[in-house]
JSON list of C-alpha atoms in Angstrom, two decimals:
[
{"chain": "A", "resi": 1, "resn": "UNK", "atom": "CA", "xyz": [21.46, -17.07, 5.15]},
{"chain": "A", "resi": 2, "resn": "UNK", "atom": "CA", "xyz": [22.24, -13.84, 6.39]},
{"chain": "A", "resi": 3, "resn": "UNK", "atom": "CA", "xyz": [19.76, -11.93, 4.83]},
{"chain": "A", "resi": 4, "resn": "UNK", "atom": "CA", "xyz": [17.28, -14.18, 5.88]},
{"chain": "A", "resi": 5, "resn": "UNK", "atom": "CA", "xyz": [18.95, -14.27, 9.74]},
{"chain": "A", "resi": 6, "resn": "UNK", "atom": "CA", "xyz": [18.82, -10.34, 9.32]},
{"chain": "A", "resi": 7, "resn": "UNK", "atom": "CA", "xyz": [14.94, -10.61, 8.62]},
{"chain": "A", "resi": 8, "resn": "UNK", "atom": "CA", "xyz": [14.33, -12.64, 11.09]},
{"chain": "A", "resi": 9, "resn": "UNK", "atom": "CA", "xyz": [15.68, -10.44, 14.16]},
{"chain": "A", "resi": 10, "resn": "UNK", "atom": "CA", "xyz": [13.08, -9.38, 16.62]},
{"chain": "A", "resi": 11, "resn": "UNK", "atom": "CA", "xyz": [14.28, -5.97, 16.07]},
{"chain": "A", "resi": 12, "resn": "UNK", "atom": "CA", "xyz": [13.51, -6.66, 12.22]},
{"chain": "A", "resi": 13, "resn": "UNK", "atom": "CA", "xyz": [10.08, -7.94, 12.99]},
{"chain": "A", "resi": 14, "resn": "UNK", "atom": "CA", "xyz": [8.98, -5.94, 15.26]},
{"chain": "A", "resi": 15, "resn": "UNK", "atom": "CA", "xyz": [9.27, -3.27, 12.44]},
{"chain": "A", "resi": 16, "resn": "UNK", "atom": "CA", "xyz": [7.86, -5.52, 9.92]},
{"chain": "A", "resi": 17, "resn": "UNK", "atom": "CA", "xyz": [4.11, -6.22, 12.34]},
{"chain": "A", "resi": 18, "resn": "UNK", "atom": "CA", "xyz": [4.09, -2.63, 12.93]},
{"chain": "A", "resi": 19, "resn": "UNK", "atom": "CA", "xyz": [3.92, -1.22, 9.62]},
{"chain": "A", "resi": 20, "resn": "UNK", "atom": "CA", "xyz": [1.03, -3.88, 8.56]},
{"chain": "A", "resi": 21, "resn": "UNK", "atom": "CA", "xyz": [-2.18, -2.40, 8.04]},
{"chain": "A", "resi": 22, "resn": "UNK", "atom": "CA", "xyz": [-0.98, 1.14, 6.69]},
{"chain": "A", "resi": 23, "resn": "UNK", "atom": "CA", "xyz": [-1.36, 2.15, 3.30]},
{"chain": "A", "resi": 24, "resn": "UNK", "atom": "CA", "xyz": [-0.02, -0.18, 0.45]},
{"chain": "A", "resi": 25, "resn": "UNK", "atom": "CA", "xyz": [2.51, 2.36, -0.61]},
{"chain": "A", "resi": 26, "resn": "UNK", "atom": "CA", "xyz": [3.63, 3.68, 2.86]},
{"chain": "A", "resi": 27, "resn": "UNK", "atom": "CA", "xyz": [3.83, -0.03, 3.65]},
{"chain": "A", "resi": 28, "resn": "UNK", "atom": "CA", "xyz": [5.79, -0.75, 1.03]},
{"chain": "A", "resi": 29, "resn": "UNK", "atom": "CA", "xyz": [8.70, 2.09, 1.53]},
{"chain": "A", "resi": 30, "resn": "UNK", "atom": "CA", "xyz": [8.56, 1.12, 5.40]},
{"chain": "A", "resi": 31, "resn": "UNK", "atom": "CA", "xyz": [8.75, -2.39, 4.37]},
{"chain": "A", "resi": 32, "resn": "UNK", "atom": "CA", "xyz": [11.90, -1.20, 2.03]},
{"chain": "A", "resi": 33, "resn": "UNK", "atom": "CA", "xyz": [13.29, 0.76, 4.70]},
{"chain": "A", "resi": 34, "resn": "UNK", "atom": "CA", "xyz": [13.27, -2.06, 7.17]},
{"chain": "A", "resi": 35, "resn": "UNK", "atom": "CA", "xyz": [14.73, -4.79, 5.55]},
{"chain": "A", "resi": 36, "resn": "UNK", "atom": "CA", "xyz": [18.02, -1.79, 4.77]},
{"chain": "A", "resi": 37, "resn": "UNK", "atom": "CA", "xyz": [18.31, -1.86, 8.52]},
{"chain": "A", "resi": 38, "resn": "UNK", "atom": "CA", "xyz": [18.34, -5.34, 8.79]},
{"chain": "A", "resi": 39, "resn": "UNK", "atom": "CA", "xyz": [19.97, -6.43, 5.59]},
{"chain": "A", "resi": 40, "resn": "UNK", "atom": "CA", "xyz": [21.54, -3.84, 4.26]},
{"chain": "A", "resi": 41, "resn": "UNK", "atom": "CA", "xyz": [25.34, -4.84, 5.39]},
{"chain": "A", "resi": 42, "resn": "UNK", "atom": "CA", "xyz": [25.09, -8.23, 4.03]},
{"chain": "A", "resi": 43, "resn": "UNK", "atom": "CA", "xyz": [23.81, -7.48, 1.05]},
{"chain": "A", "resi": 44, "resn": "UNK", "atom": "CA", "xyz": [26.77, -4.64, 0.47]},
{"chain": "A", "resi": 45, "resn": "UNK", "atom": "CA", "xyz": [29.21, -8.01, 1.42]},
{"chain": "A", "resi": 46, "resn": "UNK", "atom": "CA", "xyz": [27.27, -9.32, -1.66]},
{"chain": "A", "resi": 47, "resn": "UNK", "atom": "CA", "xyz": [27.94, -6.04, -3.72]},
{"chain": "A", "resi": 48, "resn": "UNK", "atom": "CA", "xyz": [24.39, -4.53, -4.37]},
{"chain": "A", "resi": 49, "resn": "UNK", "atom": "CA", "xyz": [24.00, -0.67, -3.01]},
{"chain": "A", "resi": 50, "resn": "UNK", "atom": "CA", "xyz": [21.80, -0.21, 0.13]},
{"chain": "A", "resi": 51, "resn": "UNK", "atom": "CA", "xyz": [19.55, 1.89, -2.47]},
{"chain": "A", "resi": 52, "resn": "UNK", "atom": "CA", "xyz": [16.63, 1.56, -4.91]},
{"chain": "A", "resi": 53, "resn": "UNK", "atom": "CA", "xyz": [18.72, 0.34, -7.46]},
{"chain": "A", "resi": 54, "resn": "UNK", "atom": "CA", "xyz": [21.26, -1.74, -5.54]},
{"chain": "A", "resi": 55, "resn": "UNK", "atom": "CA", "xyz": [17.59, -3.68, -4.11]},
{"chain": "A", "resi": 56, "resn": "UNK", "atom": "CA", "xyz": [16.50, -4.05, -7.67]},
{"chain": "A", "resi": 57, "resn": "UNK", "atom": "CA", "xyz": [19.50, -5.52, -8.97]},
{"chain": "A", "resi": 58, "resn": "UNK", "atom": "CA", "xyz": [19.29, -7.84, -6.35]},
{"chain": "A", "resi": 59, "resn": "UNK", "atom": "CA", "xyz": [15.90, -8.91, -6.36]},
{"chain": "A", "resi": 60, "resn": "UNK", "atom": "CA", "xyz": [16.65, -9.32, -10.21]},
{"chain": "A", "resi": 61, "resn": "UNK", "atom": "CA", "xyz": [19.58, -11.69, -9.90]},
{"chain": "A", "resi": 62, "resn": "UNK", "atom": "CA", "xyz": [17.51, -13.70, -7.48]},
{"chain": "A", "resi": 63, "resn": "UNK", "atom": "CA", "xyz": [14.99, -13.45, -9.91]},
{"chain": "A", "resi": 64, "resn": "UNK", "atom": "CA", "xyz": [16.93, -14.62, -12.21]},
{"chain": "A", "resi": 65, "resn": "UNK", "atom": "CA", "xyz": [17.72, -17.51, -10.47]},
{"chain": "A", "resi": 66, "resn": "UNK", "atom": "CA", "xyz": [14.69, -19.35, -10.24]},
{"chain": "A", "resi": 67, "resn": "UNK", "atom": "CA", "xyz": [15.19, -22.60, -11.11]},
{"chain": "A", "resi": 68, "resn": "UNK", "atom": "CA", "xyz": [17.65, -23.51, -8.07]},
{"chain": "A", "resi": 69, "resn": "UNK", "atom": "CA", "xyz": [14.93, -24.52, -5.59]},
{"chain": "A", "resi": 70, "resn": "UNK", "atom": "CA", "xyz": [17.59, -23.50, -3.10]},
{"chain": "A", "resi": 71, "resn": "UNK", "atom": "CA", "xyz": [17.17, -20.15, -4.03]},
{"chain": "A", "resi": 72, "resn": "UNK", "atom": "CA", "xyz": [13.77, -20.17, -4.22]},
{"chain": "A", "resi": 73, "resn": "UNK", "atom": "CA", "xyz": [13.30, -21.98, -0.54]},
{"chain": "A", "resi": 74, "resn": "UNK", "atom": "CA", "xyz": [15.24, -18.66, 1.00]},
{"chain": "A", "resi": 75, "resn": "UNK", "atom": "CA", "xyz": [13.16, -16.14, -1.60]},
{"chain": "A", "resi": 76, "resn": "UNK", "atom": "CA", "xyz": [9.71, -17.33, -0.14]},
{"chain": "A", "resi": 77, "resn": "UNK", "atom": "CA", "xyz": [11.60, -17.77, 3.43]},
{"chain": "A", "resi": 78, "resn": "UNK", "atom": "CA", "xyz": [12.50, -13.94, 2.97]},
{"chain": "A", "resi": 79, "resn": "UNK", "atom": "CA", "xyz": [8.92, -12.23, 1.65]},
{"chain": "A", "resi": 80, "resn": "UNK", "atom": "CA", "xyz": [7.11, -14.91, 4.59]},
{"chain": "A", "resi": 81, "resn": "UNK", "atom": "CA", "xyz": [9.73, -12.81, 7.15]},
{"chain": "A", "resi": 82, "resn": "UNK", "atom": "CA", "xyz": [8.70, -9.44, 5.88]},
{"chain": "A", "resi": 83, "resn": "UNK", "atom": "CA", "xyz": [5.20, -10.63, 5.26]},
{"chain": "A", "resi": 84, "resn": "UNK", "atom": "CA", "xyz": [4.52, -9.87, 1.59]},
{"chain": "A", "resi": 85, "resn": "UNK", "atom": "CA", "xyz": [2.81, -12.05, -0.95]},
{"chain": "A", "resi": 86, "resn": "UNK", "atom": "CA", "xyz": [4.54, -14.89, -2.64]},
{"chain": "A", "resi": 87, "resn": "UNK", "atom": "CA", "xyz": [6.22, -13.50, -5.71]},
{"chain": "A", "resi": 88, "resn": "UNK", "atom": "CA", "xyz": [5.65, -10.01, -4.39]},
{"chain": "A", "resi": 89, "resn": "UNK", "atom": "CA", "xyz": [9.16, -8.75, -3.95]},
{"chain": "A", "resi": 90, "resn": "UNK", "atom": "CA", "xyz": [11.10, -11.54, -5.87]},
{"chain": "A", "resi": 91, "resn": "UNK", "atom": "CA", "xyz": [8.73, -12.63, -9.21]},
{"chain": "A", "resi": 92, "resn": "UNK", "atom": "CA", "xyz": [9.20, -16.01, -8.09]},
{"chain": "A", "resi": 93, "resn": "UNK", "atom": "CA", "xyz": [5.10, -17.10, -8.00]},
{"chain": "A", "resi": 94, "resn": "UNK", "atom": "CA", "xyz": [5.05, -20.39, -8.63]},
{"chain": "A", "resi": 95, "resn": "UNK", "atom": "CA", "xyz": [7.42, -23.75, -8.59]},
{"chain": "A", "resi": 96, "resn": "UNK", "atom": "CA", "xyz": [7.38, -27.54, -8.88]},
{"chain": "A", "resi": 97, "resn": "UNK", "atom": "CA", "xyz": [9.59, -30.25, -8.33]},
{"chain": "A", "resi": 98, "resn": "UNK", "atom": "CA", "xyz": [10.72, -29.76, -11.88]},
{"chain": "A", "resi": 99, "resn": "UNK", "atom": "CA", "xyz": [11.96, -26.53, -11.40]},
{"chain": "A", "resi": 100, "resn": "UNK", "atom": "CA", "xyz": [9.69, -25.38, -13.79]},
{"chain": "A", "resi": 101, "resn": "UNK", "atom": "CA", "xyz": [8.33, -21.76, -12.55]},
{"chain": "A", "resi": 102, "resn": "UNK", "atom": "CA", "xyz": [4.96, -20.48, -13.56]}
]
């Protein structure tokens, strides 16, 4: 929940809004930096380093739990807050009531 709260702060949302419309590579880099600033402390609390490898480990762990409806809902909410496409960060594009992931 802390990561969602970090992404929802006014400062994070301002930064996210500022990078919209940038070329894709620039936008991705800026969103990653924004995510580090907003959520780095919370991620460290869970043992993830605030670097590219740490974030990849976090994304991989979330994806590994893609059959848990709460994890799916939180992942999609973080992606929504960061204004990336559903599944763009966590690789969870579809989910149904039976827990099947497409």
